[in-house]
PDB file of C-alpha atoms (C1' of nucleotides) in Angstrom:
ATOM      1  CA  MET L1256       0.000   0.000   0.000  1.00 74.00           C
ATOM      2  CA  CYS L1257       1.056   3.498   0.375  1.00 87.00           C
ATOM      3  CA  GLY L1258       0.895   4.978   3.839  1.00 95.00           C
ATOM      4  CA  ARG L1259       3.883   7.340   3.934  1.00 97.00           C
ATOM      5  CA  TYR L1260       5.866   9.310   1.430  1.00 97.00           C
ATOM      6  CA  THR L1261       8.311  12.162   0.927  1.00 97.00           C
ATOM      7  CA  ILE L1262       8.280  15.377  -1.055  1.00 96.00           C
ATOM      8  CA  VAL L1263      11.524  17.068  -0.286  1.00 95.00           C
ATOM      9  CA  VAL L1264      11.705  19.387  -3.273  1.00 91.00           C
ATOM     10  CA  SER L1265      10.945  23.094  -3.128  1.00 85.00           C
ATOM     11  CA  MET L1266       7.668  24.704  -4.165  1.00 82.00           C
ATOM     12  CA  GLU L1267       9.682  26.274  -6.945  1.00 84.00           C
ATOM     13  CA  GLU L1268      10.442  22.859  -8.375  1.00 89.00           C
ATOM     14  CA  LEU L1269       6.844  21.710  -7.997  1.00 91.00           C
ATOM     15  CA  MET L1270       5.554  24.735  -9.856  1.00 89.00           C
ATOM     16  CA  LEU L1271       7.991  24.256 -12.673  1.00 90.00           C
ATOM     17  CA  ARG L1272       7.166  20.567 -12.889  1.00 93.00           C
ATOM     18  CA  TYR L1273       3.351  20.786 -12.820  1.00 93.00           C
ATOM     19  CA  LEU L1274       2.304  24.314 -13.660  1.00 89.00           C
ATOM     20  CA  ASN L1275       4.973  25.078 -16.192  1.00 73.00           C
ATOM     21  CA  GLU L1276       5.197  28.562 -14.801  1.00 72.00           C
ATOM     22  CA  GLN L1277       7.631  30.591 -12.795  1.00 65.00           C
ATOM     23  CA  PRO L1278       7.261  30.253  -9.050  1.00 63.00           C
ATOM     24  CA  THR L1279       5.687  32.908  -6.886  1.00 60.00           C
ATOM     25  CA  ASP L1280       6.611  33.756  -3.348  1.00 56.00           C
ATOM     26  CA  ARG L1281       5.215  30.661  -1.711  1.00 61.00           C
ATOM     27  CA  TYR L1282       7.597  28.307  -0.015  1.00 64.00           C
ATOM     28  CA  HIS L1283       7.077  24.606   0.363  1.00 69.00           C
ATOM     29  CA  THR L1284       8.729  23.060   3.378  1.00 83.00           C
ATOM     30  CA  PRO L1285      10.513  19.807   2.544  1.00 93.00           C
ATOM     31  CA  LYS L1286       8.512  16.834   3.839  1.00 96.00           C
ATOM     32  CA  TYR L1287      10.453  13.744   4.841  1.00 97.00           C
ATOM     33  CA  ASN L1288       7.546  11.834   6.363  1.00 97.00           C
ATOM     34  CA  VAL L1289       4.115  12.681   4.996  1.00 97.00           C
ATOM     35  CA  ALA L1290       1.388  10.688   6.773  1.00 97.00           C
ATOM     36  CA  PRO L1291      -2.362  10.168   6.455  1.00 95.00           C
ATOM     37  CA  MET L1292      -4.610  12.830   8.029  1.00 94.00           C
ATOM     38  CA  GLN L1293      -2.125  15.535   7.131  1.00 95.00           C
ATOM     39  CA  ASN L1294      -2.675  18.196   4.492  1.00 95.00           C
ATOM     40  CA  VAL L1295      -0.732  17.255   1.391  1.00 95.00           C
ATOM     41  CA  THR L1296       0.149  19.160  -1.743  1.00 94.00           C
ATOM     42  CA  ALA L1297      -1.914  17.990  -4.708  1.00 95.00           C
ATOM     43  CA  VAL L1298      -2.349  18.883  -8.371  1.00 96.00           C
ATOM     44  CA  ILE L1299      -5.787  19.226  -9.913  1.00 95.00           C
ATOM     45  CA  HIS L1300      -6.920  20.704 -13.216  1.00 94.00           C
ATOM     46  CA  ASP L1301      -9.469  23.505 -12.974  1.00 90.00           C
ATOM     47  CA  GLY L1302     -10.653  23.191 -16.567  1.00 89.00           C
ATOM     48  CA  GLU L1303      -8.045  25.585 -17.888  1.00 90.00           C
ATOM     49  CA  LYS L1304      -4.806  24.834 -16.148  1.00 92.00           C
ATOM     50  CA  ASN L1305      -3.149  22.816 -13.434  1.00 94.00           C
ATOM     51  CA  LYS L1306      -3.366  24.103  -9.897  1.00 93.00           C
ATOM     52  CA  LEU L1307      -1.413  23.222  -6.786  1.00 92.00           C
ATOM     53  CA  GLY L1308      -3.430  23.020  -3.605  1.00 93.00           C
ATOM     54  CA  GLU L1309      -3.873  21.194  -0.330  1.00 93.00           C
ATOM     55  CA  LEU L1310      -5.982  18.146   0.362  1.00 95.00           C
ATOM     56  CA  ARG L1311      -6.191  16.202   3.580  1.00 96.00           C
ATOM     57  CA  TRP L1312      -4.993  12.650   3.033  1.00 96.00           C
ATOM     58  CA  GLY L1313      -7.809  10.236   3.939  1.00 95.00           C
ATOM     59  CA  LEU L1314     -10.975  10.446   1.869  1.00 95.00           C
ATOM     60  CA  VAL L1315     -14.153  11.741   3.488  1.00 94.00           C
ATOM     61  CA  PRO L1316     -16.893  11.172   0.897  1.00 94.00           C
ATOM     62  CA  SER L1317     -19.359  14.014   0.390  1.00 93.00           C
ATOM     63  CA  TRP L1318     -22.151  11.958   1.996  1.00 91.00           C
ATOM     64  CA  ALA L1319     -20.261  11.054   5.169  1.00 91.00           C
ATOM     65  CA  SER L1320     -21.923  11.977   8.455  1.00 87.00           C
ATOM     66  CA  ASP L1321     -18.631  12.697  10.153  1.00 88.00           C
ATOM     67  CA  ASP L1322     -15.007  12.925   9.102  1.00 90.00           C
ATOM     68  CA  LYS L1323     -13.707   9.985  11.136  1.00 87.00           C
ATOM     69  CA  ILE L1324     -14.043   7.722   8.129  1.00 89.00           C
ATOM     70  CA  GLY L1325     -11.114   9.583   6.581  1.00 92.00           C
ATOM     71  CA  SER L1326      -8.464   7.772   8.577  1.00 90.00           C
ATOM     72  CA  LYS L1327      -9.567   4.488   7.031  1.00 89.00           C
ATOM     73  CA  MET L1328      -9.841   5.665   3.426  1.00 92.00           C
ATOM     74  CA  ILE L1329      -6.212   6.451   2.736  1.00 95.00           C
ATOM     75  CA  ASN L1330      -5.967   4.088  -0.238  1.00 95.00           C
ATOM     76  CA  ALA L1331      -8.257   2.875  -3.011  1.00 95.00           C
ATOM     77  CA  ARG L1332      -7.604  -0.403  -4.787  1.00 93.00           C
ATOM     78  CA  ALA L1333      -7.343   0.092  -8.542  1.00 94.00           C
ATOM     79  CA  GLU L1334      -8.776  -3.359  -9.176  1.00 92.00           C
ATOM     80  CA  THR L1335     -12.100  -2.591  -7.466  1.00 91.00           C
ATOM     81  CA  ILE L1336     -12.313   1.162  -7.836  1.00 92.00           C
ATOM     82  CA  LEU L1337     -15.367   0.960 -10.118  1.00 90.00           C
ATOM     83  CA  GLU L1338     -17.236  -1.316  -7.721  1.00 87.00           C
ATOM     84  CA  LYS L1339     -16.892   0.670  -4.516  1.00 89.00           C
ATOM     85  CA  ALA L1340     -19.616   3.157  -3.644  1.00 86.00           C
ATOM     86  CA  SER L1341     -17.051   5.537  -2.169  1.00 88.00           C
ATOM     87  CA  PHE L1342     -14.904   5.726  -5.297  1.00 92.00           C
ATOM     88  CA  LYS L1343     -16.830   4.793  -8.416  1.00 88.00           C
ATOM     89  CA  ASN L1344     -18.265   8.253  -8.982  1.00 88.00           C
ATOM     90  CA  LEU L1345     -15.070  10.083  -8.182  1.00 93.00           C
ATOM     91  CA  ILE L1346     -13.111   8.498 -11.006  1.00 93.00           C
ATOM     92  CA  ARG L1347     -15.080  10.544 -13.528  1.00 91.00           C
ATOM     93  CA  ARG L1348     -14.664  14.043 -12.128  1.00 91.00           C
ATOM     94  CA  LYS L1349     -12.498  14.058  -9.010  1.00 95.00           C
ATOM     95  CA  ARG L1350      -9.048  12.992 -10.055  1.00 96.00           C
ATOM     96  CA  ALA L1351      -5.850  14.421  -8.608  1.00 97.00           C
ATOM     97  CA  ILE L1352      -2.135  13.872  -8.571  1.00 97.00           C
ATOM     98  CA  ILE L1353      -0.066  13.759  -5.403  1.00 97.00           C
ATOM     99  CA  PRO L1354       3.518  14.745  -6.210  1.00 97.00           C
ATOM    100  CA  ALA L1355       6.228  12.801  -4.403  1.00 97.00           C
ATOM    101  CA  ASP L1356       9.896  12.012  -4.669  1.00 97.00           C
ATOM    102  CA  GLY L1357       9.753   8.860  -2.588  1.00 98.00           C
ATOM    103  CA  PHE L1358       7.414   6.628  -0.642  1.00 98.00           C
ATOM    104  CA  TYR L1359       7.929   4.236   2.225  1.00 98.00           C
ATOM    105  CA  GLU L1360       6.971   0.610   2.572  1.00 97.00           C
ATOM    106  CA  TRP L1361       7.677  -1.694   5.500  1.00 96.00           C
ATOM    107  CA  LYS L1362       9.127  -5.045   4.573  1.00 94.00           C
ATOM    108  CA  GLN L1363       8.027  -7.782   6.925  1.00 91.00           C
ATOM    109  CA  LEU L1364      10.932 -10.010   7.972  1.00 88.00           C
ATOM    110  CA  GLY L1365       9.642 -12.560  10.451  1.00 85.00           C
ATOM    111  CA  SER L1366       8.394 -10.532  13.381  1.00 84.00           C
ATOM    112  CA  LYS L1367      10.447  -7.492  12.381  1.00 89.00           C
ATOM    113  CA  LYS L1368       9.731  -4.709   9.953  1.00 93.00           C
ATOM    114  CA  GLN L1369      12.360  -3.009   7.844  1.00 95.00           C
ATOM    115  CA  PRO L1370      11.301   0.379   6.483  1.00 96.00           C
ATOM    116  CA  MET L1371      12.331   0.973   2.874  1.00 97.00           C
ATOM    117  CA  ARG L1372      12.241   4.111   0.780  1.00 98.00           C
ATOM    118  CA  ILE L1373      11.416   3.816  -2.901  1.00 98.00           C
ATOM    119  CA  THR L1374      12.357   6.527  -5.395  1.00 98.00           C
ATOM    120  CA  MET L1375      12.985   7.003  -9.073  1.00 98.00           C
ATOM    121  CA  LYS L1376      16.522   6.016 -10.055  1.00 98.00           C
ATOM    122  CA  ASP L1377      17.126   9.551 -11.279  1.00 97.00           C
ATOM    123  CA  GLY L1378      15.562  11.088  -8.175  1.00 97.00           C
ATOM    124  CA  ALA L1379      12.830  12.796 -10.177  1.00 97.00           C
ATOM    125  CA  ILE L1380       9.486  13.954  -8.830  1.00 97.00           C
ATOM    126  CA  PHE L1381       6.732  11.499  -9.714  1.00 98.00           C
ATOM    127  CA  SER L1382       2.933  11.558  -9.741  1.00 98.00           C
ATOM    128  CA  MET L1383       0.822   9.314  -7.559  1.00 98.00           C
ATOM    129  CA  ALA L1384      -2.737   8.862  -8.838  1.00 97.00           C
ATOM    130  CA  ALA L1385      -5.387  10.017  -6.392  1.00 97.00           C
ATOM    131  CA  LEU L1386      -9.081  10.769  -6.052  1.00 96.00           C
ATOM    132  CA  TYR L1387     -10.526  13.601  -4.017  1.00 96.00           C
ATOM    133  CA  ASP L1388     -13.865  14.775  -2.681  1.00 95.00           C
ATOM    134  CA  THR L1389     -15.249  17.676  -0.683  1.00 94.00           C
ATOM    135  CA  TRP L1390     -17.241  17.162   2.490  1.00 94.00           C
ATOM    136  CA  LEU L1391     -19.435  19.777   4.079  1.00 91.00           C
ATOM    137  CA  ALA L1392     -19.045  19.822   7.850  1.00 88.00           C
ATOM    138  CA  PRO L1393     -22.096  20.462  10.039  1.00 85.00           C
ATOM    139  CA  ASP L1394     -20.699  23.891  10.850  1.00 85.00           C
ATOM    140  CA  GLY L1395     -20.641  24.767   7.171  1.00 88.00           C
ATOM    141  CA  ARG L1396     -16.925  24.440   6.589  1.00 89.00           C
ATOM    142  CA  LYS L1397     -15.629  22.574   3.576  1.00 93.00           C
ATOM    143  CA  LEU L1398     -13.102  19.786   3.922  1.00 94.00           C
ATOM    144  CA  SER L1399     -11.326  18.548   0.809  1.00 95.00           C
ATOM    145  CA  THR L1400      -9.698  15.155   1.149  1.00 96.00           C
ATOM    146  CA  CYS L1401      -7.977  12.573  -1.022  1.00 96.00           C
ATOM    147  CA  THR L1402      -7.067   8.905  -1.327  1.00 96.00           C
ATOM    148  CA  ILE L1403      -4.062   7.402  -3.099  1.00 96.00           C
ATOM    149  CA  ILE L1404      -4.779   4.591  -5.549  1.00 96.00           C
ATOM    150  CA  THR L1405      -2.835   1.353  -5.129  1.00 96.00           C
ATOM    151  CA  THR L1406      -2.120  -1.543  -7.445  1.00 96.00           C
ATOM    152  CA  THR L1407      -0.187  -4.799  -7.588  1.00 95.00           C
ATOM    153  CA  PRO L1408       3.593  -4.625  -7.120  1.00 96.00           C
ATOM    154  CA  ASN L1409       6.133  -4.518  -9.927  1.00 97.00           C
ATOM    155  CA  SER L1410       9.209  -6.749  -9.731  1.00 97.00           C
ATOM    156  CA  LEU L1411      11.109  -4.307  -7.524  1.00 97.00           C
ATOM    157  CA  MET L1412       8.222  -3.918  -5.092  1.00 97.00           C
ATOM    158  CA  ALA L1413       7.216  -7.567  -4.984  1.00 96.00           C
ATOM    159  CA  ASP L1414      10.238  -8.276  -2.779  1.00 95.00           C
ATOM    160  CA  ILE L1415       9.098  -5.642  -0.301  1.00 96.00           C
ATOM    161  CA  HIS L1416       5.323  -5.623  -0.293  1.00 95.00           C
ATOM    162  CA  ASP L1417       2.272  -6.861  -2.131  1.00 93.00           C
ATOM    163  CA  ARG L1418       0.896  -3.418  -2.984  1.00 94.00           C
ATOM    164  CA  MET L1419       2.301  -0.174  -4.375  1.00 96.00           C
ATOM    165  CA  PRO L1420       0.900   3.247  -5.217  1.00 97.00           C
ATOM    166  CA  VAL L1421      -0.185   3.889  -8.786  1.00 97.00           C
ATOM    167  CA  ILE L1422       2.430   6.130 -10.392  1.00 98.00           C
ATOM    168  CA  LEU L1423       1.495   7.892 -13.615  1.00 98.00           C
ATOM    169  CA  SER L1424       4.101   8.332 -16.292  1.00 97.00           C
ATOM    170  CA  PRO L1425       4.631  11.997 -17.176  1.00 97.00           C
ATOM    171  CA  GLU L1426       2.969  11.567 -20.563  1.00 97.00           C
ATOM    172  CA  ASP L1427      -0.222  10.235 -18.926  1.00 97.00           C
ATOM    173  CA  GLU L1428      -0.574  13.027 -16.376  1.00 97.00           C
ATOM    174  CA  ALA L1429      -2.599  15.379 -18.578  1.00 96.00           C
ATOM    175  CA  LEU L1430      -5.013  12.618 -19.534  1.00 96.00           C
ATOM    176  CA  TRP L1431      -5.570  11.779 -15.871  1.00 96.00           C
ATOM    177  CA  LEU L1432      -6.079  15.376 -14.821  1.00 96.00           C
ATOM    178  CA  ASN L1433      -8.266  16.449 -17.736  1.00 95.00           C
ATOM    179  CA  ARG L1434     -11.734  17.071 -16.321  1.00 92.00           C
ATOM    180  CA  ALA L1435     -13.377  16.723 -19.705  1.00 91.00           C
ATOM    181  CA  ASN L1436     -12.166  13.150 -19.906  1.00 92.00           C
ATOM    182  CA  ASP L1437     -14.814  10.796 -18.583  1.00 89.00           C
ATOM    183  CA  ASP L1438     -13.690   7.762 -20.545  1.00 91.00           C
ATOM    184  CA  VAL L1439     -13.571   5.396 -17.595  1.00 91.00           C
ATOM    185  CA  GLU L1440     -11.957   2.603 -19.578  1.00 91.00           C
ATOM    186  CA  ARG L1441      -9.150   4.830 -20.713  1.00 93.00           C
ATOM    187  CA  LEU L1442      -8.699   6.222 -17.235  1.00 94.00           C
ATOM    188  CA  THR L1443      -8.580   2.898 -15.434  1.00 94.00           C
ATOM    189  CA  ALA L1444      -6.099   1.639 -18.017  1.00 95.00           C
ATOM    190  CA  LEU L1445      -3.612   4.060 -16.468  1.00 96.00           C
ATOM    191  CA  LEU L1446      -3.888   2.379 -13.080  1.00 96.00           C
ATOM    192  CA  ARG L1447      -1.121  -0.164 -13.417  1.00 96.00           C
ATOM    193  CA  PRO L1448       2.250  -0.876 -11.792  1.00 97.00           C
ATOM    194  CA  TYR L1449       5.008   1.518 -12.792  1.00 98.00           C
ATOM    195  CA  SER L1450       8.132   0.288 -14.559  1.00 98.00           C
ATOM    196  CA  ALA L1451      10.504  -1.313 -12.055  1.00 98.00           C
ATOM    197  CA  ASP L1452      13.458  -0.379 -14.275  1.00 98.00           C
ATOM    198  CA  LEU L1453      12.970   3.272 -13.420  1.00 98.00           C
ATOM    199  CA  MET L1454      12.820   2.766  -9.658  1.00 98.00           C
ATOM    200  CA  ARG L1455      15.089   1.872  -6.795  1.00 98.00           C
ATOM    201  CA  ALA L1456      14.587   0.899  -3.151  1.00 97.00           C
ATOM    202  CA  TYR L1457      16.860   1.238  -0.140  1.00 97.00           C
ATOM    203  CA  PRO L1458      16.602   0.632   3.601  1.00 97.00           C
ATOM    204  CA  VAL L1459      16.053   3.564   5.962  1.00 97.00           C
ATOM    205  CA  SER L1460      16.016   4.102   9.708  1.00 96.00           C
ATOM    206  CA  PRO L1461      13.071   2.886  11.806  1.00 95.00           C
ATOM    207  CA  ILE L1462      12.665   6.448  13.082  1.00 96.00           C
ATOM    208  CA  VAL L1463      10.451   6.960  10.033  1.00 97.00           C
ATOM    209  CA  GLY L1464       7.806   4.879  11.802  1.00 96.00           C
ATOM    210  CA  ASN L1465       6.950   7.786  14.065  1.00 97.00           C
ATOM    211  CA  VAL L1466       5.163  10.550  12.185  1.00 96.00           C
ATOM    212  CA  LYS L1467       6.715  13.097  14.533  1.00 96.00           C
ATOM    213  CA  ASN L1468      10.029  12.450  12.842  1.00 97.00           C
ATOM    214  CA  ASP L1469      10.163  14.659   9.778  1.00 97.00           C
ATOM    215  CA  THR L1470      13.868  15.196   9.257  1.00 97.00           C
ATOM    216  CA  PRO L1471      16.507  14.430   6.620  1.00 97.00           C
ATOM    217  CA  GLU L1472      17.556  11.357   8.647  1.00 97.00           C
ATOM    218  CA  CYS L1473      14.319   9.699   7.489  1.00 98.00           C
ATOM    219  CA  ILE L1474      15.651   9.365   3.960  1.00 98.00           C
ATOM    220  CA  GLU L1475      19.260   8.468   4.774  1.00 97.00           C
ATOM    221  CA  GLU L1476      20.319   5.056   3.564  1.00 97.00           C
ATOM    222  CA  GLN L1477      20.898   2.599   6.415  1.00 93.00           C
ATOM    223  CA  ILE L1478      22.497  -0.787   6.799  1.00 85.00           C
ATOM    224  CA  LEU L1479      19.767  -3.418   6.745  1.00 79.00           C
ATOM    225  CA  LEU L1480      18.526  -4.034  10.285  1.00 65.00           C
ATOM    226  CA  PHE L1481      17.941  -7.749   9.837  1.00 70.00           C
TER     227      PHE L1481
ATOM    228  C1'  DC A 556     -39.214  -1.907   0.171  1.00 92.88           C
ATOM    229  C1'  DC A 557     -35.865  -0.131   4.185  1.00 92.88           C
ATOM    230  C1'  DA A 558     -31.477  -0.492   6.784  1.00 92.88           C
ATOM    231  C1'  DG A 559     -26.938  -0.218   6.831  1.00 92.88           C
ATOM    232  C1'  DA A 560     -22.613   0.109   4.850  1.00 92.88           C
ATOM    233  C1'  DC A 561     -19.607   2.685   2.268  1.00 92.88           C
ATOM    234  C1'  DG A 562     -12.075   0.876   2.999  1.00 92.88           C
ATOM    235  C1'  DT A 563      -7.341  -1.321   2.850  1.00 92.88           C
ATOM    236  C1'  DT A 564      -3.785  -3.813   4.836  1.00 92.88           C
ATOM    237  C1'  DG A 565      -1.923  -7.674   7.029  1.00 92.88           C
ATOM    238  C1'  DT A 566      -2.291 -11.745   9.634  1.00 92.88           C
ATOM    239  C1'  DT A 567      -4.175 -16.121  10.941  1.00 92.88           C
TER     240       DT A 567
ATOM    241  C1'  DG Z 446     -25.192   9.683  -2.811  1.00 92.88           C
ATOM    242  C1'  DT Z 447     -25.416   4.800  -4.030  1.00 92.88           C
ATOM    243  C1'  DC Z 448     -25.038   0.030  -3.450  1.00 92.88           C
ATOM    244  C1'  DT Z 449     -25.843  -4.413  -0.963  1.00 92.88           C
ATOM    245  C1'  DG Z 450     -28.294  -7.442   1.919  1.00 92.88           C
ATOM    246  C1'  DG Z 451     -32.356  -8.975   3.900  1.00 92.88           C
TER     247       DG Z 451
ATOM    248  C1'  DC B 490       1.686   3.279   7.158  1.00 92.88           C
ATOM    249  C1'  DC B 491       2.989   3.202  12.535  1.00 92.88           C
ATOM    250  C1'  DA B 492       2.263   4.838  17.336  1.00 92.88           C
ATOM    251  C1'  DG B 493      -0.470   5.197  20.997  1.00 92.88           C
ATOM    252  C1'  DA B 494      -4.636   4.973  23.320  1.00 92.88           C
ATOM    253  C1'  DC B 495      -8.088   2.202  24.989  1.00 92.88           C
ATOM    254  C1'  DG B 496     -12.509   5.492  30.651  1.00 92.88           C
ATOM    255  C1'  DT B 497     -15.665   7.693  33.935  1.00 92.88           C
ATOM    256  C1'  DT B 498     -16.748  10.317  37.788  1.00 92.88           C
ATOM    257  C1'  DG B 499     -16.196  14.052  40.512  1.00 92.88           C
ATOM    258  C1'  DT B 500     -13.600  17.810  42.013  1.00 92.88           C
ATOM    259  C1'  DT B 501     -10.749  21.890  41.305  1.00 92.88           C
TER     260       DT B 501
ATOM    261  C1'  DG N1473      -7.363  -6.816  19.972  1.00 92.88           C
ATOM    262  C1'  DT N1474      -8.969  -2.687  17.759  1.00 92.88           C
ATOM    263  C1'  DC N1475      -9.577   2.013  16.946  1.00 92.88           C
ATOM    264  C1'  DT N1476      -7.910   6.804  16.452  1.00 92.88           C
ATOM    265  C1'  DG N1477      -4.651  10.263  15.294  1.00 92.88           C
ATOM    266  C1'  DG N1478      -0.923  11.928  12.737  1.00 92.88           C
TER     267       DG N1478
END
DNA sequence: CCAGACGTTGTT
DNA sequence: GTCTGG
DNA sequence: CCAGACGTTGTT
DNA sequence: GTCTGG
């Protein structure tokens, strides 16, 4: 699955990568340990252009009676996305991209868990496929939330875990974000494992387990624990 | 028809 | 809101 | 995903 | 064991 990730690059780099425009004054703090229930930087298309904004990770569907459900809805399985009441209608009009430069998975070794960080070999920013929705709180406030889509592992990931986030290749990003596109078949065809050849994995410190730790040490390569 | 769920992961 | 189960 | 809590009553 | 919070 995908329950933690990193986005260490500057807002400047994100703007250049997704908006194709020169950065403004905003500054994006490097994130070494992004966790569910936090606000994350996302890309959506407003009909004219890409926009960067914040979504809380953990989907709260528009019909939910309270927002507690969000902590459970951090991932959506690509294989069943069209069958689930919570997701099937979002695929048409509520698609987003969550930019990342790494994600974490915990490899189970007997009773121990070894955290691993997975990145692109060239260190590039990549796009995780996500869905979002907006929930209206009883007090009238709007809460926009998201869920990251998962799929089966590629050959690199299979050794670590049985799920991985859906990563869109750069040439598929526009198709995914385009609001006018409601071709569900074409959209779901994008939800497949990314090429293992372009990725690498390395062990990191167990300090990444605690969400309070959001420091460069989280992404430092470590000797395998076990 | 109404009531109740609506999710994924991992582990056994 | 929409689907499933009874 | 992992870490950490998991509860009520009454009193201040 | 299971749920909540981050």
